[in-house]
PDB file of C-alpha atoms in Angstrom:
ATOM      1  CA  UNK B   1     138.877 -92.068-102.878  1.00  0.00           C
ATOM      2  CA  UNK B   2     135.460 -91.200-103.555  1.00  0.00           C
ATOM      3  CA  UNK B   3     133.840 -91.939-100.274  1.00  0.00           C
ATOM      4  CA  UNK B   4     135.305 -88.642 -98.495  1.00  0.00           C
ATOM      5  CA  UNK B   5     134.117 -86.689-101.136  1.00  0.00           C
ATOM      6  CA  UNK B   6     130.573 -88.328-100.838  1.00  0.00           C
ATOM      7  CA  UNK B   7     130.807 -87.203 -97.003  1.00  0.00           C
ATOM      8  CA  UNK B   8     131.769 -83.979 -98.066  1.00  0.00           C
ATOM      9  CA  UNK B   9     128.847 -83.843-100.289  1.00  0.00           C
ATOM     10  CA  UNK B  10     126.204 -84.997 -97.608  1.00  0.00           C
ATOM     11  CA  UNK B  11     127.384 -82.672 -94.910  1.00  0.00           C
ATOM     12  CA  UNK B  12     127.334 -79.399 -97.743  1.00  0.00           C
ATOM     13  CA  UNK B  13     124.145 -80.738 -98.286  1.00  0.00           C
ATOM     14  CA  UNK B  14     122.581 -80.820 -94.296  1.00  0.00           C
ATOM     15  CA  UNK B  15     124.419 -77.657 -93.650  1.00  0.00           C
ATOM     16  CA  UNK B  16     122.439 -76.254 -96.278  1.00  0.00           C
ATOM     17  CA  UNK B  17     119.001 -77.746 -95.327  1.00  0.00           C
ATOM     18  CA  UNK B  18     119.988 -76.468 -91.909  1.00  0.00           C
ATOM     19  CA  UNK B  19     120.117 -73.014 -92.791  1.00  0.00           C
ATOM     20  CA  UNK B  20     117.162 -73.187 -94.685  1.00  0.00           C
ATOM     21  CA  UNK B  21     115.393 -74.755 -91.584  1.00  0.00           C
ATOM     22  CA  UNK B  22     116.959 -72.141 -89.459  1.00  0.00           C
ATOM     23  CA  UNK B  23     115.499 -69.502 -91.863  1.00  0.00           C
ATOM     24  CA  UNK B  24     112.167 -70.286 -92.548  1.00  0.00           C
ATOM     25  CA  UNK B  25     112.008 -70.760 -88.039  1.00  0.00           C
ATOM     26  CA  UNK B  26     113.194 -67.017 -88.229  1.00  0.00           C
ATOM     27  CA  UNK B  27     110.583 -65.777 -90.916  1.00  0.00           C
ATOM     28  CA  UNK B  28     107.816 -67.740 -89.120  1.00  0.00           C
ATOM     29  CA  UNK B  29     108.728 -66.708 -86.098  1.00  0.00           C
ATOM     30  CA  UNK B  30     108.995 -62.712 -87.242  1.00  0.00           C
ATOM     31  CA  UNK B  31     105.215 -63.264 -88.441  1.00  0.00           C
ATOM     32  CA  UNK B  32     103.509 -63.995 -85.506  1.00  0.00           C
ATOM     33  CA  UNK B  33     105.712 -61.078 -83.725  1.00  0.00           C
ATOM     34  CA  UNK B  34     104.337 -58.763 -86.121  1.00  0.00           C
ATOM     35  CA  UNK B  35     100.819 -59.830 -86.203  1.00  0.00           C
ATOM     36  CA  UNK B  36     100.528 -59.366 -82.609  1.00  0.00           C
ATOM     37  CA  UNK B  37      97.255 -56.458 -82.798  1.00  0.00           C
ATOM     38  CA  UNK B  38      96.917 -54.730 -79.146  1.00  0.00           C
ATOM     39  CA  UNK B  39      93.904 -55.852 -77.798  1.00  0.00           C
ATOM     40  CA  UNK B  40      94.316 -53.226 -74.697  1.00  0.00           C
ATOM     41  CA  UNK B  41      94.213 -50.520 -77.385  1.00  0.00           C
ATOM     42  CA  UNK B  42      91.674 -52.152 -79.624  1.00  0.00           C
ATOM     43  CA  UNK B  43      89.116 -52.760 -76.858  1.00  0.00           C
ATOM     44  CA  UNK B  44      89.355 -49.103 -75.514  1.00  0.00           C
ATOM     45  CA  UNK B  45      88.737 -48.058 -78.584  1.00  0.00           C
ATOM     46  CA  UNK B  46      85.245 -50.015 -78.919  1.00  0.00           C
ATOM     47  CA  UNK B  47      84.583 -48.983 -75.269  1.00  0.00           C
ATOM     48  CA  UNK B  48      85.010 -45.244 -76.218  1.00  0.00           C
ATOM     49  CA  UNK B  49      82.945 -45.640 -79.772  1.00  0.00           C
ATOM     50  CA  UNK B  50      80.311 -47.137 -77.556  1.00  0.00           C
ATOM     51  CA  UNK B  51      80.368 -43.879 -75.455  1.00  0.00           C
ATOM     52  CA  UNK B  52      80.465 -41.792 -78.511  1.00  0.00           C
ATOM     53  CA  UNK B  53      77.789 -43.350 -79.999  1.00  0.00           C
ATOM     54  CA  UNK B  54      75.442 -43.647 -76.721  1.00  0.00           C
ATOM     55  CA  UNK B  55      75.689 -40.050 -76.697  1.00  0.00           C
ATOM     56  CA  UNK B  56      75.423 -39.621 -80.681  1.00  0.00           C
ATOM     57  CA  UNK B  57      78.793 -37.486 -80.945  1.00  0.00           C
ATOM     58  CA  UNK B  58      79.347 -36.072 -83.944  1.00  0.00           C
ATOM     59  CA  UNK B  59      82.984 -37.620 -82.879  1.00  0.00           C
ATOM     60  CA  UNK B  60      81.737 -41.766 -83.584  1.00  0.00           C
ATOM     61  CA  UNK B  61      82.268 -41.254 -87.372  1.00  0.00           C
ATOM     62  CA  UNK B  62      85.884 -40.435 -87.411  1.00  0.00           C
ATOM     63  CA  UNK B  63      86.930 -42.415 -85.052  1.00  0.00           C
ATOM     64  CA  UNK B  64      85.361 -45.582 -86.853  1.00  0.00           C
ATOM     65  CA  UNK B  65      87.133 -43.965 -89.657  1.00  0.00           C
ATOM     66  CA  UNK B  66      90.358 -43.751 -88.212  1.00  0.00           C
ATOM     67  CA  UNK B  67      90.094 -47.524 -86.592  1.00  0.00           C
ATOM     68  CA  UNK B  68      89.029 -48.836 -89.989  1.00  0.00           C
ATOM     69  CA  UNK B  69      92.149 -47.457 -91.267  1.00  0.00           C
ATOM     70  CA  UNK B  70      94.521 -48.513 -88.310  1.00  0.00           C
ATOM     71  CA  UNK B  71      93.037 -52.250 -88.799  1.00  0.00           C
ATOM     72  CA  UNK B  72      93.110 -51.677 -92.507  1.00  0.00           C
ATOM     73  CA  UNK B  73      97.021 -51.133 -92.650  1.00  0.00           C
ATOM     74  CA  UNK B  74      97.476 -53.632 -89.640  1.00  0.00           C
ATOM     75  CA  UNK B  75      96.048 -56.508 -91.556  1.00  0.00           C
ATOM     76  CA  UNK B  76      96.894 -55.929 -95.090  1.00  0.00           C
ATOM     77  CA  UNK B  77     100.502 -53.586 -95.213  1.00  0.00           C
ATOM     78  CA  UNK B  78     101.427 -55.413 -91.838  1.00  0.00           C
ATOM     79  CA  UNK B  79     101.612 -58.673 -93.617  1.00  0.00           C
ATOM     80  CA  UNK B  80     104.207 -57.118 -96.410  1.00  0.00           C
ATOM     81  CA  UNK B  81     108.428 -57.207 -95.097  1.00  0.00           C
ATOM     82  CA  UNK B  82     108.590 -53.995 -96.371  1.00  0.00           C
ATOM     83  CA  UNK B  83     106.779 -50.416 -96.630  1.00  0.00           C
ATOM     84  CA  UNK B  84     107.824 -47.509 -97.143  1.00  0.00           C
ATOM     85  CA  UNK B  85     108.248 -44.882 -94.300  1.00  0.00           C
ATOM     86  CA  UNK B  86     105.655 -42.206 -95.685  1.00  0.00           C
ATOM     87  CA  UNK B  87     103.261 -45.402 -95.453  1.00  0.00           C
ATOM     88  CA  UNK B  88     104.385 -46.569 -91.980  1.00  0.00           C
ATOM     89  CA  UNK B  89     104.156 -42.485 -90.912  1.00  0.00           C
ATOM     90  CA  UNK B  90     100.893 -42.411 -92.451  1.00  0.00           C
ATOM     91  CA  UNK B  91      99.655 -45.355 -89.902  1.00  0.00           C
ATOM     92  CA  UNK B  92     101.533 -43.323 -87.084  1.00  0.00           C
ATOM     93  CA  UNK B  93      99.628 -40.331 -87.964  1.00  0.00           C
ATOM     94  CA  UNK B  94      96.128 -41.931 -87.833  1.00  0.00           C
ATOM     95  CA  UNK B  95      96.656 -43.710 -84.483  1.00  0.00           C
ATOM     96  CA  UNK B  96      98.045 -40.532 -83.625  1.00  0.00           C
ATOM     97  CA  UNK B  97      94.565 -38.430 -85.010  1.00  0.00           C
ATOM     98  CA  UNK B  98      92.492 -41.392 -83.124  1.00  0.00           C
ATOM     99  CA  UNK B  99      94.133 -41.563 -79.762  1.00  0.00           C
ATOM    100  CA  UNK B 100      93.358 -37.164 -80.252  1.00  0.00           C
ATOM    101  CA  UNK B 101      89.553 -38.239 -80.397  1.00  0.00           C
ATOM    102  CA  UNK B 102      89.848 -40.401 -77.663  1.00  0.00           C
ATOM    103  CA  UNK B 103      91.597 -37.842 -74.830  1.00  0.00           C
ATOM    104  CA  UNK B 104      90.243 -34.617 -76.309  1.00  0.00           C
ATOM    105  CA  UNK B 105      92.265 -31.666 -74.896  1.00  0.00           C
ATOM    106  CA  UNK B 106      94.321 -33.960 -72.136  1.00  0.00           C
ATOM    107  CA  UNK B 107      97.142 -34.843 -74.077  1.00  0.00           C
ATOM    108  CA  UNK B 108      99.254 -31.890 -75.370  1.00  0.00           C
ATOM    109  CA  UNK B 109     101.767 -33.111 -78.284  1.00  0.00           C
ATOM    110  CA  UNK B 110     105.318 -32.454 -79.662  1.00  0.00           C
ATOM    111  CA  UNK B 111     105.612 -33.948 -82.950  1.00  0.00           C
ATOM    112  CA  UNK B 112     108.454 -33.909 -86.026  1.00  0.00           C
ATOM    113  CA  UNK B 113     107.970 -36.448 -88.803  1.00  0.00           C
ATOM    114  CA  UNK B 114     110.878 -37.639 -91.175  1.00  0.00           C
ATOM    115  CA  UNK B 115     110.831 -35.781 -94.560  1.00  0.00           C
ATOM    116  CA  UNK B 116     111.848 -38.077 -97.781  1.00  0.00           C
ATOM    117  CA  UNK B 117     109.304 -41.406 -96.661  1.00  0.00           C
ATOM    118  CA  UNK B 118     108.847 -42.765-100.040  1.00  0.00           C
ATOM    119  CA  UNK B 119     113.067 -43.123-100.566  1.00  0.00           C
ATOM    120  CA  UNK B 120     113.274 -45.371 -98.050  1.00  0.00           C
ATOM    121  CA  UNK B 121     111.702 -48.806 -96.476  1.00  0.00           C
ATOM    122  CA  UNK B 122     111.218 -50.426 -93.630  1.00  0.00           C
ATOM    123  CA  UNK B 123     109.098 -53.905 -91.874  1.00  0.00           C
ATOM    124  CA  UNK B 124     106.122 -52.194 -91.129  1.00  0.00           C
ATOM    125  CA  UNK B 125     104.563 -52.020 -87.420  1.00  0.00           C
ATOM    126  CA  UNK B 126     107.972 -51.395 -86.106  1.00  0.00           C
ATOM    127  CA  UNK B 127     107.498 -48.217 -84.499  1.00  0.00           C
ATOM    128  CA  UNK B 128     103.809 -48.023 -83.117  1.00  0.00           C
ATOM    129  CA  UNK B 129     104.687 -50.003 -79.953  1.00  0.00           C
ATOM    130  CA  UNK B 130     106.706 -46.862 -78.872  1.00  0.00           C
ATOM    131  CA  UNK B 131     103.353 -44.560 -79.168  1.00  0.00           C
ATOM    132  CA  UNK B 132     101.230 -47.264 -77.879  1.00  0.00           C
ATOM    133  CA  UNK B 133     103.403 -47.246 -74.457  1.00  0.00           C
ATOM    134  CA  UNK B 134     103.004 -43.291 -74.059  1.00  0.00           C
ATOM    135  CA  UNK B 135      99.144 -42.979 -74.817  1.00  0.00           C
ATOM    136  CA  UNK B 136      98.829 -46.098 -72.519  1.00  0.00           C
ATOM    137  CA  UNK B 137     100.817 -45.325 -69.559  1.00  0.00           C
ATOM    138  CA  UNK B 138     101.081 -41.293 -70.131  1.00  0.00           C
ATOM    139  CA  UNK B 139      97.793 -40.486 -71.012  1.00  0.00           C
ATOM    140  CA  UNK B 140      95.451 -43.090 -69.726  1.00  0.00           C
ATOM    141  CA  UNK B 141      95.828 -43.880 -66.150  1.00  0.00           C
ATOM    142  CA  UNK B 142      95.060 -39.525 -65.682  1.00  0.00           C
ATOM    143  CA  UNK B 143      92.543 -37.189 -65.597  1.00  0.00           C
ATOM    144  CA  UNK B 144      95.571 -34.652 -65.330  1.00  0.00           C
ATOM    145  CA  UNK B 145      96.815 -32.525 -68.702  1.00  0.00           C
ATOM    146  CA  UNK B 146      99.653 -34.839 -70.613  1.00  0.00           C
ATOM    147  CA  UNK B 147     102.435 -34.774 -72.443  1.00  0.00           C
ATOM    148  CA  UNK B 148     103.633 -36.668 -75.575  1.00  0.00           C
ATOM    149  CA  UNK B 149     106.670 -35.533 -77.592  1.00  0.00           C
ATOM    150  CA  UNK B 150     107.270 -37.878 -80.316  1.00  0.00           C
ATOM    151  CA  UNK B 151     109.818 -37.189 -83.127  1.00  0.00           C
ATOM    152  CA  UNK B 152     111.027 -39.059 -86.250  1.00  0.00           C
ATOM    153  CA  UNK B 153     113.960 -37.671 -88.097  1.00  0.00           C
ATOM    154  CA  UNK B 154     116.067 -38.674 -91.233  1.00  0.00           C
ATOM    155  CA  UNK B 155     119.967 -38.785 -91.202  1.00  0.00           C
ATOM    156  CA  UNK B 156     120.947 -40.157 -94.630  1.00  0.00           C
ATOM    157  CA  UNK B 157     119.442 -43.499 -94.549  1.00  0.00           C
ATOM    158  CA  UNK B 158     119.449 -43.737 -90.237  1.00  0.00           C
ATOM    159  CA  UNK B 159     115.657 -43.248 -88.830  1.00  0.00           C
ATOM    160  CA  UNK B 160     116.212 -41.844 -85.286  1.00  0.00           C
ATOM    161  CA  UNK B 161     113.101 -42.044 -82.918  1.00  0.00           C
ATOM    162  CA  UNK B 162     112.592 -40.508 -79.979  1.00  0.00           C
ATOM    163  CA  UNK B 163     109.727 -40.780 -77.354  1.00  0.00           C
ATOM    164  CA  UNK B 164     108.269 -39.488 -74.124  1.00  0.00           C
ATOM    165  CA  UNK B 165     105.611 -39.140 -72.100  1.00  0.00           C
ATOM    166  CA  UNK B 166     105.133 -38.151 -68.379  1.00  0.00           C
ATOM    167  CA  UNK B 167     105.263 -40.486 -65.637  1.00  0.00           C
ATOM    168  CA  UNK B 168     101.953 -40.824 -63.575  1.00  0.00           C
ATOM    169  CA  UNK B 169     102.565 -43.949 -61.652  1.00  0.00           C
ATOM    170  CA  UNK B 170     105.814 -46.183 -61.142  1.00  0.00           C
ATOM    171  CA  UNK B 171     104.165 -49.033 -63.088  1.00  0.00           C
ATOM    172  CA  UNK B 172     105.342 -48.095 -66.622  1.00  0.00           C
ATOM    173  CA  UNK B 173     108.648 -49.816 -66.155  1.00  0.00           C
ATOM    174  CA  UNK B 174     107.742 -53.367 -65.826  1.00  0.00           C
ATOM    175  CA  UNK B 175     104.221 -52.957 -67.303  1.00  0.00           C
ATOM    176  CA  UNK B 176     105.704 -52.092 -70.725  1.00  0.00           C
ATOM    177  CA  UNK B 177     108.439 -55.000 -71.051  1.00  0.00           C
ATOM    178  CA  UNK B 178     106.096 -57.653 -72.671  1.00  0.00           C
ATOM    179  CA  UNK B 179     105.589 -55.278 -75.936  1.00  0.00           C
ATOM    180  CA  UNK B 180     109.347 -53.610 -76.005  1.00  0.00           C
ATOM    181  CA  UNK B 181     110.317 -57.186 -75.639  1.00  0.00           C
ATOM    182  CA  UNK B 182     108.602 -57.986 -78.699  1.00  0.00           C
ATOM    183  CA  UNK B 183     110.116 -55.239 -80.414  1.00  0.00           C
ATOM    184  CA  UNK B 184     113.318 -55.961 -79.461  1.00  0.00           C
ATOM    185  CA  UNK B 185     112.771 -59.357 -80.557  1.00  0.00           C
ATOM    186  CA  UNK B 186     112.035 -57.997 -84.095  1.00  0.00           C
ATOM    187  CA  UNK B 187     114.693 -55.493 -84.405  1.00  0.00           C
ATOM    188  CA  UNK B 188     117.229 -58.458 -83.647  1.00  0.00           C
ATOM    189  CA  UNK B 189     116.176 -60.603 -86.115  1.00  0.00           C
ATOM    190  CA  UNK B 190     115.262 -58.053 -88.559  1.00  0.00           C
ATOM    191  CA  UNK B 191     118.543 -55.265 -88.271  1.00  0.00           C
ATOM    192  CA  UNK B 192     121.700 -57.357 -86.323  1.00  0.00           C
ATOM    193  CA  UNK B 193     124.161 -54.787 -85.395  1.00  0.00           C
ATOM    194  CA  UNK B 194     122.223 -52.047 -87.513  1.00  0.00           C
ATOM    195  CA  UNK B 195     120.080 -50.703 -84.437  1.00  0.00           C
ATOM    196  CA  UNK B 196     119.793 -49.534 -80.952  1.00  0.00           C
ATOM    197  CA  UNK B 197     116.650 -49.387 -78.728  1.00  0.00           C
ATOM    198  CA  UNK B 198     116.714 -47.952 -74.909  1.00  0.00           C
ATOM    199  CA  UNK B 199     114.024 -46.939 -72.659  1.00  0.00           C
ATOM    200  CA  UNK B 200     113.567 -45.926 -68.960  1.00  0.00           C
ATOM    201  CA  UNK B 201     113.029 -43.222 -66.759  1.00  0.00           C
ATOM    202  CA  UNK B 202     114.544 -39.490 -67.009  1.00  0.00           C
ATOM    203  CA  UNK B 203     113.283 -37.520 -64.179  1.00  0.00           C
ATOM    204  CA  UNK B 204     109.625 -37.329 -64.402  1.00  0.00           C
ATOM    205  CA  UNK B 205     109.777 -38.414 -68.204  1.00  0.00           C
ATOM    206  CA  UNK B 206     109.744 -42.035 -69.783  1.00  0.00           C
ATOM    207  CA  UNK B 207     112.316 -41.941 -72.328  1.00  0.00           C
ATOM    208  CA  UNK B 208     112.126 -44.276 -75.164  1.00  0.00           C
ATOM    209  CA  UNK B 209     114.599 -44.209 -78.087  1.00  0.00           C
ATOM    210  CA  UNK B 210     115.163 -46.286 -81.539  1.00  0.00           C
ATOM    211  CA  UNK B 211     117.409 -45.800 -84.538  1.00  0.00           C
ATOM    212  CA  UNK B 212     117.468 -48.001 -87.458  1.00  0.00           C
ATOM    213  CA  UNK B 213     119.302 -48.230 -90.435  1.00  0.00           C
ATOM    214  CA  UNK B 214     116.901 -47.898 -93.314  1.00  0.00           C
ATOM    215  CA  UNK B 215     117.255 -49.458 -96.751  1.00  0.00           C
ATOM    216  CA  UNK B 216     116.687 -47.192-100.043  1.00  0.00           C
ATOM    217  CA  UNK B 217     113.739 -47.781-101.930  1.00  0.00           C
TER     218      UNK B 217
END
């Protein structure tokens, strides 16, 4: 009589210390996604604060400001599972400020941001990958004028994001996969069935879009 219940007993028990494997794979596995730090972006930077500071612009100081407080968030908020959005749109507004530095005048921008940040949260370092794409593939590769329009809105507790940039070269496409792969990655294991993510080409724009279902603070 007993030894079916003892079975019963074991297999509750592996079941259990299989989820618990399967978990702790997930959470490990979410960490290194999100501590993956652009080193295309990072070096560029250094490249153009070596510039600046070659020709002693009164320009160097902010933008060592600005990365300080890029790396800042990246190493210390980016290790957190949650922020809060007026944190995370703080970060997007720095990078944002920076990237100005970098491209001067080139790069003309369209921006909303979400009103409400502090009521809701979200994994932080979600949405810079979308901005990273359009300074790195719109803005970049041209000496022509640019165009960025970037906007974050609020619907109840859904975070809608929409981004574009202009095309310059037909390379954007499969050039961008490896980071909205991790993103998409991350959005899987993070919001299953609570987001969407699509990106390609619309006539001469790249289109990218997100929308995530955020969780009240």
């Amino acid at each position: 009589i007993n030894t079916p219940l003892i079975l019963v007993f074991e297999r509750q028990q592996q079941d259990k210390a299989l989820i618990e494997i399967a978990q702790q794979q997930t959470q490990i596995e979410l960490k290194l996604l999100q501590q993956q730090i652009n080193p295309h972006f990072l070096f560029n930077t250094l490249n153009n604060l070596y510039a600046l500071t070659l020709t002693k612009s009164d320009d160097a100081p902010d933008l060592v400001m600005k990365l300080s407080n890029l790396l800042r968030y990246t190493v210390y908020e980016g290790q957190k599972e949650q922020v809060t959005l007026e944190q995370e749109t703080t970060y997007l507004h720095d990078y944002i400020a920076l990237q100005q530095i970098r491209s001067k005048d080139k790069c003309k921008l369209d921006l909303i941001w979400p009103e409400h940040g502090n009521n809701f949260s979200l994994p932080p370092l979600l949405i810079i990958m979308l901005l990273e794409n359009a300074f790195k593939y719109g803005v970049e590769p041209t000496i022509e004028q640019s165009h960025i329009r970037f906007h974050m809105q609020l619907s109840k507790n859904t975070l809608s994001v929409v981004c574009e940039n202009l095309i310059f070269n037909n390379k954007q496409d499969k050039a961008s996969g490896l980071g909205l792969e991790n993103l998409r990655r991350r959005l899987t294991l993070l919001y299953p069935g609570k987001h969407t993510l699509t990106s390609g080409p619309k006539g001469d724009l790249w289109r990218a879009e997100m929308t995530l279902e955020l969780t009240s603070c």
